[in-house]
Short mmCIF file of C-alpha atoms and ligand atoms in Angstrom, two decimals:
data_model
loop_
_atom_site.label_atom_id
_atom_site.label_comp_id
_atom_site.label_asym_id
_atom_site.label_seq_id
_atom_site.Cartn_x
_atom_site.Cartn_y
_atom_site.Cartn_z
CA MET W 1 -32.82 0.68 -7.47
CA PRO W 2 -30.01 -1.78 -5.93
CA THR W 3 -31.15 -5.02 -4.87
CA ILE W 4 -29.38 -5.74 -1.60
CA ASN W 5 -29.14 -9.22 -0.41
CA LYS W 6 -28.15 -8.84 3.61
CA THR W 7 -25.60 -12.09 3.39
CA ASN W 8 -22.43 -11.56 6.36
CA ASN W 9 -20.53 -12.57 3.77
CA PRO W 10 -21.13 -10.33 0.39
CA LEU W 11 -19.62 -11.60 -2.55
CA ILE W 12 -17.75 -8.47 -3.92
CA LEU W 13 -16.42 -7.45 -7.24
CA ALA W 14 -13.53 -4.99 -6.57
CA ILE W 15 -11.36 -2.57 -8.72
CA ASP W 16 -8.48 -0.96 -8.74
CA THR W 17 -7.90 1.72 -11.14
CA SER W 18 -6.03 4.27 -9.16
CA CYS W 19 -2.17 4.36 -10.72
CA ASP W 20 -0.56 1.60 -12.97
CA GLU W 21 -2.17 -1.16 -12.54
CA THR W 22 -5.19 -2.31 -13.51
CA SER W 23 -7.08 -4.56 -11.22
CA ALA W 24 -9.86 -6.33 -10.41
CA ALA W 25 -10.61 -8.95 -7.52
CA VAL W 26 -13.73 -10.79 -6.14
CA THR W 27 -13.78 -11.89 -2.46
CA LYS W 28 -16.35 -13.45 -0.08
CA GLY W 29 -15.78 -11.66 2.75
CA VAL W 30 -12.25 -10.97 3.98
CA ILE W 31 -11.60 -14.11 1.40
CA VAL W 32 -9.75 -13.62 -1.73
CA LEU W 33 -11.13 -15.94 -4.82
CA SER W 34 -9.60 -13.89 -7.32
CA ASN W 35 -7.11 -10.98 -7.66
CA VAL W 36 -5.81 -9.92 -11.08
CA VAL W 37 -3.53 -7.36 -11.76
CA ALA W 38 -2.47 -5.84 -14.91
CA SER W 39 0.40 -4.23 -14.65
CA GLN W 40 1.54 -0.76 -17.14
CA VAL W 41 4.80 -1.13 -15.93
CA ASP W 42 6.55 -1.61 -19.31
CA LEU W 43 4.22 1.17 -20.33
CA HIS W 44 5.69 3.61 -18.46
CA LYS W 45 9.36 2.79 -17.77
CA ASN W 46 11.02 5.11 -20.81
CA TYR W 47 9.56 7.90 -18.90
CA GLY W 48 10.82 6.85 -15.83
CA GLY W 49 7.49 7.10 -13.50
CA VAL W 50 3.77 7.11 -14.64
CA TYR W 51 2.50 9.15 -17.25
CA PRO W 52 -0.84 9.71 -16.12
CA THR W 53 -2.59 10.31 -20.63
CA LEU W 54 -1.17 6.89 -21.16
CA ALA W 55 -1.92 4.82 -17.84
CA LYS W 56 -5.86 6.44 -18.61
CA GLN W 57 -6.07 4.98 -22.14
CA ALA W 58 -4.14 1.47 -20.83
CA HIS W 59 -7.15 1.27 -18.20
CA LYS W 60 -9.44 1.90 -20.95
CA GLU W 61 -7.98 -0.79 -22.76
CA ASN W 62 -7.28 -3.07 -20.21
CA ILE W 63 -10.62 -3.23 -17.67
CA ASP W 64 -12.71 -5.28 -19.24
CA LEU W 65 -11.03 -7.78 -19.98
CA THR W 66 -8.95 -7.96 -16.31
CA ILE W 67 -12.55 -8.04 -14.95
CA LYS W 68 -13.75 -10.80 -17.08
CA LYS W 69 -10.54 -12.46 -15.55
CA ALA W 70 -11.17 -11.61 -11.87
CA LEU W 71 -14.66 -13.23 -12.27
CA ALA W 72 -13.66 -16.48 -14.40
CA MET W 73 -11.21 -17.56 -11.75
CA ALA W 74 -13.25 -17.10 -9.09
CA LYS W 75 -16.09 -19.04 -10.67
CA THR W 76 -18.77 -16.77 -10.66
CA ASN W 77 -20.49 -13.95 -12.95
CA PHE W 78 -22.26 -10.40 -12.50
CA ASN W 79 -25.38 -11.88 -11.50
CA LYS W 80 -24.51 -13.73 -8.38
CA LEU W 81 -22.60 -10.95 -6.68
CA ASN W 82 -23.82 -9.06 -4.03
CA ALA W 83 -21.82 -5.65 -4.70
CA ILE W 84 -19.70 -3.63 -7.14
CA ALA W 85 -16.84 -1.78 -5.48
CA VAL W 86 -14.25 0.64 -6.45
CA THR W 87 -11.43 2.85 -5.35
CA GLN W 88 -12.68 6.37 -5.18
CA GLY W 89 -8.69 7.55 -4.66
CA PRO W 90 -6.42 9.02 -3.84
CA GLY W 91 -4.61 8.38 -6.85
CA LEU W 92 -4.44 9.70 -10.20
CA ALA W 93 -7.41 11.64 -11.40
CA PRO W 94 -7.51 10.15 -15.18
CA ALA W 95 -6.80 6.97 -13.40
CA LEU W 96 -9.62 6.53 -11.01
CA GLU W 97 -12.15 7.96 -13.86
CA ILE W 98 -12.40 4.73 -15.55
CA GLY W 99 -12.57 2.29 -12.79
CA ILE W 100 -15.32 4.60 -11.41
CA ALA W 101 -16.81 5.06 -15.23
CA LYS W 102 -16.74 1.03 -15.02
CA ALA W 103 -18.09 0.09 -11.70
CA LYS W 104 -21.15 2.59 -12.33
CA ILE W 105 -21.98 1.49 -15.40
CA LEU W 106 -21.87 -2.14 -13.60
CA ALA W 107 -23.27 -1.37 -11.11
CA LYS W 108 -26.74 0.27 -12.35
CA GLN W 109 -26.77 -3.03 -15.44
CA TYR W 110 -26.82 -5.67 -12.78
CA LYS W 111 -28.41 -3.92 -10.03
CA LYS W 112 -25.93 -3.64 -7.86
CA PRO W 113 -25.28 -1.45 -4.13
CA LEU W 114 -21.91 0.53 -4.86
CA ILE W 115 -19.20 1.08 -2.43
CA ALA W 116 -16.85 3.94 -2.71
CA ILE W 117 -13.08 2.57 -1.24
CA ASN W 118 -10.03 4.71 0.13
CA HIS W 119 -7.14 3.06 -1.68
CA ILE W 120 -4.92 3.65 1.45
CA GLU W 121 -7.50 2.38 4.19
CA GLY W 122 -6.92 -0.82 1.58
CA HIS W 123 -3.68 -1.44 1.82
CA ALA W 124 -3.63 -0.15 5.64
CA LEU W 125 -6.28 -3.70 5.88
CA SER W 126 -4.43 -5.53 3.74
CA VAL W 127 -3.43 -8.11 6.18
CA LEU W 128 -6.59 -8.94 6.88
CA ALA W 129 -6.86 -10.96 3.93
CA LYS W 130 -7.19 -14.14 3.69
CA PRO W 131 -6.57 -16.80 1.09
CA SER W 132 -9.06 -19.01 -0.85
CA ARG W 133 -8.49 -22.63 -0.08
CA ARG W 134 -10.33 -23.16 -3.57
CA ASN W 135 -7.51 -21.29 -5.35
CA LEU W 136 -4.58 -22.84 -3.52
CA PRO W 137 -2.19 -25.32 -6.07
CA LYS W 138 -1.74 -28.81 -4.69
CA SER W 139 2.16 -28.07 -4.35
CA LEU W 140 4.04 -26.99 -1.07
CA THR W 141 2.54 -23.44 -1.78
CA GLN W 142 -0.33 -24.87 -0.18
CA SER W 143 0.50 -25.97 3.07
CA LEU W 144 2.23 -22.42 3.52
CA ALA W 145 -0.63 -20.92 2.54
CA GLN W 146 -2.51 -22.88 4.95
CA ASN W 147 0.06 -22.04 8.05
CA SER W 148 -0.59 -18.38 6.94
CA LEU W 149 -4.41 -19.16 7.10
CA LYS W 150 -3.87 -20.31 10.23
CA HIS W 151 -2.09 -17.74 11.30
CA GLN W 152 -4.42 -15.21 10.83
CA GLN W 153 -7.50 -16.75 12.01
CA ASN W 154 -5.74 -17.11 15.56
CA GLN W 155 -4.65 -13.44 15.27
CA ALA W 156 -8.16 -11.84 16.50
CA LEU W 157 -8.23 -7.92 15.99
CA LYS W 158 -7.41 -6.02 19.19
CA PHE W 159 -7.92 -2.33 19.02
CA PRO W 160 -6.11 0.07 18.82
CA ILE W 161 -3.73 -0.79 15.70
CA LEU W 162 -1.02 1.04 13.94
CA ALA W 163 -0.99 0.51 10.22
CA ILE W 164 2.13 2.20 8.48
CA VAL W 165 1.79 2.18 4.95
CA VAL W 166 4.45 2.35 2.49
CA SER W 167 3.46 3.04 -0.96
CA GLY W 168 4.78 4.75 -4.14
CA GLY W 169 2.53 7.80 -2.94
CA HIS W 170 2.02 7.64 0.67
CA THR W 171 4.20 6.89 3.95
CA GLN W 172 1.94 6.78 6.76
CA PHE W 173 1.07 6.06 10.56
CA ILE W 174 -2.26 5.05 10.56
CA TYR W 175 -3.87 5.06 14.09
CA ILE W 176 -6.81 2.45 13.79
CA LYS W 177 -9.56 3.42 17.22
CA LYS W 178 -11.38 0.18 14.90
CA ILE W 179 -11.99 -0.48 11.27
CA GLY W 180 -13.13 2.59 9.58
CA GLN W 181 -12.12 5.10 11.97
CA TYR W 182 -8.46 6.19 11.41
CA LEU W 183 -5.98 9.10 12.89
CA ILE W 184 -2.65 9.77 10.60
CA LEU W 185 -0.17 9.95 13.25
CA GLY W 186 2.86 10.95 10.93
CA GLN W 187 3.05 11.16 7.62
CA SER W 188 6.01 12.00 4.98
CA ILE W 189 5.75 16.16 4.26
CA ASP W 190 7.34 15.56 0.29
CA ASP W 191 8.24 12.63 -1.43
CA ALA W 192 6.86 9.21 -0.31
CA ALA W 193 9.54 5.84 0.48
CA GLY W 194 9.07 4.16 -2.23
CA GLU W 195 8.79 7.33 -4.58
CA SER W 196 12.05 8.04 -2.90
CA LEU W 197 12.99 4.92 -4.13
CA ASP W 198 11.71 4.79 -7.43
CA LYS W 199 13.71 8.72 -7.84
CA VAL W 200 17.20 7.42 -6.34
CA GLY W 201 16.70 3.89 -8.85
CA ARG W 202 16.07 6.20 -11.70
CA MET W 203 19.57 7.93 -10.94
CA LEU W 204 21.03 5.32 -10.89
CA GLU W 205 19.87 3.81 -13.86
CA LEU W 206 17.47 0.97 -12.28
CA GLY W 207 14.44 0.91 -14.70
CA TYR W 208 10.81 1.65 -13.34
CA PRO W 209 9.72 0.91 -10.28
CA ALA W 210 13.25 0.37 -8.99
CA GLY W 211 12.09 -0.06 -5.63
CA PRO W 212 11.79 -3.90 -5.93
CA VAL W 213 15.61 -3.82 -7.78
CA VAL W 214 16.97 -1.53 -5.21
CA GLU W 215 15.91 -4.81 -2.92
CA GLN W 216 17.74 -7.04 -4.90
CA LEU W 217 21.20 -4.99 -5.25
CA ALA W 218 21.03 -3.94 -1.94
CA LYS W 219 21.59 -7.98 -0.95
CA GLN W 220 25.07 -8.35 -2.91
CA GLY W 221 26.04 -4.52 -1.04
CA ASN W 222 27.65 -2.91 2.29
CA PRO W 223 25.42 -0.32 3.77
CA GLN W 224 27.75 1.27 5.37
CA THR W 225 29.84 2.66 2.16
CA TYR W 226 28.16 5.73 1.50
CA LYS W 227 26.86 7.99 4.81
CA PHE W 228 23.43 9.37 4.62
CA PRO W 229 21.74 12.00 7.03
CA LEU W 230 19.16 11.07 9.40
CA PRO W 231 16.42 13.32 8.59
CA MET W 232 14.10 14.76 11.20
CA THR W 233 15.55 14.35 13.94
CA THR W 234 15.01 17.49 15.65
CA SER W 235 11.16 18.02 14.71
CA LYS W 236 9.58 16.94 17.30
CA ASN W 237 6.54 15.33 15.58
CA TYR W 238 5.95 11.96 13.28
CA ASN W 239 6.03 13.19 10.25
CA LEU W 240 8.60 12.15 7.49
CA SER W 241 10.96 13.64 4.54
CA PHE W 242 12.58 11.97 2.31
CA SER W 243 13.29 14.45 0.04
CA GLY W 244 16.59 15.61 1.50
CA LEU W 245 18.07 11.90 1.54
CA LYS W 246 17.40 12.02 -2.48
CA THR W 247 19.44 15.49 -2.62
CA ALA W 248 22.06 13.57 -0.86
CA ALA W 249 21.79 10.76 -3.02
CA LEU W 250 22.31 13.12 -6.25
CA ASN W 251 25.20 14.71 -4.58
CA LEU W 252 26.81 11.58 -3.41
CA ILE W 253 26.46 9.73 -7.19
CA ASN W 254 27.60 13.10 -9.00
CA ASN W 255 30.67 13.49 -6.17
CA THR W 256 31.94 9.38 -6.38
CA ASN W 257 35.02 8.96 -9.38
CA CYS W 258 35.32 5.43 -10.92
CA ALA W 259 37.00 3.64 -13.16
CA VAL W 260 33.90 3.17 -15.54
CA SER W 261 31.71 5.47 -16.55
CA ARG W 262 28.20 4.88 -17.42
CA VAL W 263 26.68 8.38 -18.55
CA SER W 264 24.55 8.30 -20.84
CA PRO W 265 22.22 11.43 -21.57
CA GLY W 266 19.79 12.82 -19.34
CA LEU W 267 21.11 10.18 -16.67
CA ILE W 268 23.58 10.80 -14.23
CA ASN W 269 24.75 6.72 -12.88
CA ARG W 270 28.75 7.29 -12.58
CA LEU W 271 28.65 4.00 -10.28
CA ASN W 272 30.22 0.54 -11.31
CA ALA W 273 28.06 -2.32 -10.42
CA GLN W 274 29.65 -2.81 -7.12
CA GLN W 275 29.49 0.82 -5.97
CA THR W 276 25.65 0.74 -7.09
CA ALA W 277 25.45 -1.98 -5.14
CA ASP W 278 27.06 -0.45 -2.07
CA PHE W 279 24.40 2.58 -3.26
CA CYS W 280 21.26 0.52 -3.24
CA ALA W 281 22.45 -0.92 0.65
CA SER W 282 23.46 2.25 1.80
CA TYR W 283 20.40 4.29 0.84
CA GLN W 284 17.68 1.75 1.09
CA GLN W 285 19.12 1.73 4.75
CA ALA W 286 18.73 5.13 5.12
CA VAL W 287 15.09 5.16 3.99
CA PHE W 288 14.53 2.05 6.35
CA LYS W 289 16.45 4.59 9.29
CA HIS W 290 14.40 6.88 9.05
CA ILE W 291 10.76 5.31 9.39
CA THR W 292 12.26 3.70 12.23
CA TYR W 293 13.47 6.17 13.69
CA LYS W 294 9.97 8.18 13.76
CA LEU W 295 8.01 4.48 14.80
CA LYS W 296 10.54 4.62 17.41
CA LYS W 297 9.54 7.89 18.69
CA LEU W 298 5.96 7.34 18.02
CA LEU W 299 5.52 4.17 20.03
CA THR W 300 7.74 5.64 22.85
CA ASP W 301 4.98 8.60 23.05
CA LEU W 302 2.15 6.57 22.87
CA ASN W 303 3.35 4.59 25.51
CA LYS W 304 3.82 7.46 27.73
CA ASN W 305 0.23 9.05 26.37
CA HIS W 306 2.27 11.76 25.58
CA LEU W 307 2.52 12.92 21.87
CA ALA W 308 4.55 15.32 20.66
CA PRO W 309 3.15 19.15 21.16
CA ASN W 310 3.10 19.53 17.19
CA CYS W 311 1.01 16.54 16.50
CA VAL W 312 -1.94 17.32 14.99
CA ILE W 313 -3.30 14.72 17.04
CA LYS W 314 -4.20 15.06 20.72
CA PRO W 315 -3.92 12.05 23.15
CA SER W 316 -7.19 13.03 24.21
CA GLN W 317 -8.63 11.88 20.29
CA LEU W 318 -6.66 8.11 21.20
CA ASP W 319 -7.89 5.37 23.34
CA ARG W 320 -6.23 4.55 26.66
CA GLN W 321 -5.07 1.40 25.80
CA ALA W 322 -1.99 0.63 24.28
CA ILE W 323 -0.97 -0.48 20.32
CA GLN W 324 -2.05 -3.97 20.40
CA GLN W 325 -1.04 -4.70 16.77
CA ILE W 326 1.10 -3.34 14.18
CA TRP W 327 -0.02 -3.79 10.47
CA LEU W 328 2.50 -3.12 7.15
CA GLY W 329 0.88 -2.64 3.69
CA GLY W 330 1.55 -0.61 0.25
CA GLY W 331 4.47 -1.75 -2.69
CA VAL W 332 7.07 -1.78 -0.04
CA ALA W 333 5.79 -3.77 2.42
CA ALA W 334 6.94 -6.40 0.19
CA ASN W 335 10.45 -5.53 1.03
CA ILE W 336 12.05 -7.68 3.65
CA ALA W 337 14.91 -5.56 4.91
CA LEU W 338 11.93 -3.09 5.81
CA ARG W 339 9.75 -6.02 7.30
CA ALA W 340 13.53 -6.87 9.40
CA ALA W 341 14.17 -3.41 10.66
CA LEU W 342 10.65 -2.79 11.31
CA ARG W 343 10.76 -6.01 13.37
CA GLN W 344 13.72 -5.18 15.61
CA THR W 345 12.15 -1.88 16.15
CA LEU W 346 9.07 -3.16 17.43
CA LYS W 347 11.06 -5.87 19.53
CA PRO W 348 11.35 -4.04 22.58
CA PHE W 349 7.89 -2.81 22.82
CA GLY W 350 6.78 -6.56 22.63
CA LEU W 351 4.49 -6.15 19.30
CA LYS W 352 4.89 -7.96 16.11
CA LEU W 353 4.84 -6.79 13.13
CA ILE W 354 1.54 -8.44 10.94
CA THR W 355 2.22 -8.28 6.77
CA PRO W 356 -0.51 -9.59 4.46
CA TYR W 357 -0.29 -13.43 3.04
CA SER W 358 1.26 -12.86 -0.16
CA LYS W 359 3.65 -9.51 -1.92
CA LYS W 360 0.55 -9.52 -4.53
CA LEU W 361 -1.31 -8.11 -1.68
CA CYS W 362 1.42 -5.10 -0.67
CA GLY W 363 1.34 -3.76 -3.97
CA ASP W 364 -1.47 -1.94 -5.90
CA ASN W 365 -3.89 -4.75 -6.05
CA ALA W 366 -7.96 -4.91 -6.13
CA ALA W 367 -8.27 -7.63 -3.34
CA MET W 368 -7.61 -4.89 -0.77
CA ILE W 369 -10.70 -2.78 -1.84
CA GLY W 370 -12.55 -5.95 -2.01
CA LEU W 371 -12.09 -6.70 1.80
CA THR W 372 -12.17 -3.05 2.83
CA ALA W 373 -15.80 -2.76 1.25
CA PHE W 374 -17.22 -5.92 3.24
CA PHE W 375 -16.16 -3.87 6.02
CA LYS W 376 -18.29 -1.61 4.72
CA TRP W 377 -21.08 -3.44 3.86
CA GLN W 378 -21.69 -4.96 7.11
CA ASN W 379 -21.95 -1.08 7.68
CA LYS W 380 -24.54 -0.86 4.96
CA LYS W 381 -22.24 1.87 3.76
CA TRP W 382 -23.03 1.53 -0.13
CA LEU W 383 -23.98 4.65 -2.00
CA ARG W 384 -27.86 5.89 -2.01
CA ASN W 385 -26.96 7.70 -5.40
CA ILE W 386 -24.65 6.05 -7.51
CA ASP W 387 -24.15 9.44 -9.98
CA GLN W 388 -23.01 11.36 -7.11
CA LEU W 389 -19.72 9.43 -7.27
CA ASP W 390 -17.04 11.58 -8.53
CA ARG W 391 -13.45 10.49 -7.91
CA GLU W 392 -10.88 11.96 -5.17
CA PRO W 393 -7.61 12.03 -5.87
CA ARG W 394 -6.46 13.90 -2.79
CA LEU W 395 -9.05 11.74 -0.83
CA SER W 396 -7.51 11.39 3.00
CA ILE W 397 -7.94 8.46 5.53
CA SER W 398 -8.03 10.19 8.48
CA LEU W 399 -11.29 10.87 10.28
O1 KG4 Q 401 1.37 0.74 -3.71
P1 KG4 Q 401 2.09 0.74 -4.57
O2 KG4 Q 401 2.09 -0.60 -5.71
O3 KG4 Q 401 1.50 1.80 -5.89
C1 KG4 Q 401 1.03 2.78 -4.61
O4 KG4 Q 401 0.11 2.86 -3.95
O5 KG4 Q 401 2.04 3.95 -4.32
O6 KG4 Q 401 3.71 0.91 -4.26
C2 KG4 Q 401 4.47 0.60 -5.35
C3 KG4 Q 401 6.25 1.51 -4.75
C4 KG4 Q 401 6.67 1.96 -5.61
O7 KG4 Q 401 7.62 2.67 -5.47
C5 KG4 Q 401 8.01 0.80 -5.95
O8 KG4 Q 401 9.67 0.91 -5.78
C6 KG4 Q 401 7.79 0.02 -4.45
O9 KG4 Q 401 5.90 0.16 -4.16
N1 KG4 Q 401 8.26 -1.32 -4.27
C7 KG4 Q 401 9.04 -1.95 -3.52
C8 KG4 Q 401 9.27 -2.83 -3.82
N2 KG4 Q 401 8.40 -3.47 -4.64
C9 KG4 Q 401 7.14 -2.10 -5.04
N3 KG4 Q 401 9.89 -1.23 -2.74
C10 KG4 Q 401 10.93 -1.69 -2.10
N4 KG4 Q 401 11.35 -2.87 -1.91
C11 KG4 Q 401 10.30 -3.57 -3.19
N5 KG4 Q 401 10.68 -5.23 -3.00
ZN1 ZN Q 402 -0.60 1.84 -3.60
#
């Protein structure tokens, strides 16, 4: 039996091995004491995406050291912990297994309660993380981080909230009635936004993951150069689809004439450097326009309390009150152009965009798992039987 210490501010070791980052973090309430992310990017680069068996092997090799570093950086040890938290899903089954197996062993060995977490809930709540004053370097970053700390402390939680999760695996509009009660109002029916940036980046030989490279190149490009359709304007719900944009990208690249041909085996980029930058700017804009178009439609309908008839959620399931806050999470949330496009869309609705205090909290990381576990801890939602915990690769956040 685990020892339960009834603190309101639990010290939690969190583990996330949902995809290609092995991460461990120590959180105290919503304060991040450490957040170690061991990236496997170099391993998967040659495959242009995550290779599950390699990911599993790398998680196995990295997990002990990652946990050790997280505890050391937080200046704590296993005995001082109040609980252990681990991502149960969604994610890659072989990858999830490693984190779960390790968390079970540690929870048993140190008699700690174990809390199972939904990775998407972690992304959705990541804006709530606060930096630890203790870990701040004595430099400019200190005042910056303290400003953000103050900003967030003044930011009282007001429900209902709309969380926009934009990652490599998911693109979802999540209605938060309160912490722990979620409804998916719309989501991608095929590729996720990050996945689509990665796939088109691959066509342009930009490496993996391509999202951040696309963002950088887009800054030097003209977004008007290549024309993309706006998907799903006739569908009356709030779902998204990125696969059509991907096909349009493929056709455009193949049909573009250029002086410098850089075709290499298996890859198709025929664009020169300026064309590539223009392409990134145009494609990124198309992806973000699709998201903001659907967001605008959703907020407009929510304000009228009149959701599209084919939306899976009925207006009666929602609170009467209008959306109070907009939160952004997931790997693509690090993108400044996406943030700007969302802010622009939110302005007429009088809503501000709330983002995590650091970009590290956007991508996969265990700190978001630890702070989500804190809310479960408050509701005593640790596992009663540790052995029953199994990975759920398709776990949904919806009620
Ligand atoms: O949340 P995340 O780390 O993993 C998943 O849960 O999927 O998201 C990874 C995704 C990748 O597709 C990556 O290309 C994208 O986030 N990404 C970005 C940026 N940074 C990461 N996309 C656009 N701009 C960025 N700055
Ligand atoms: Zn993720």
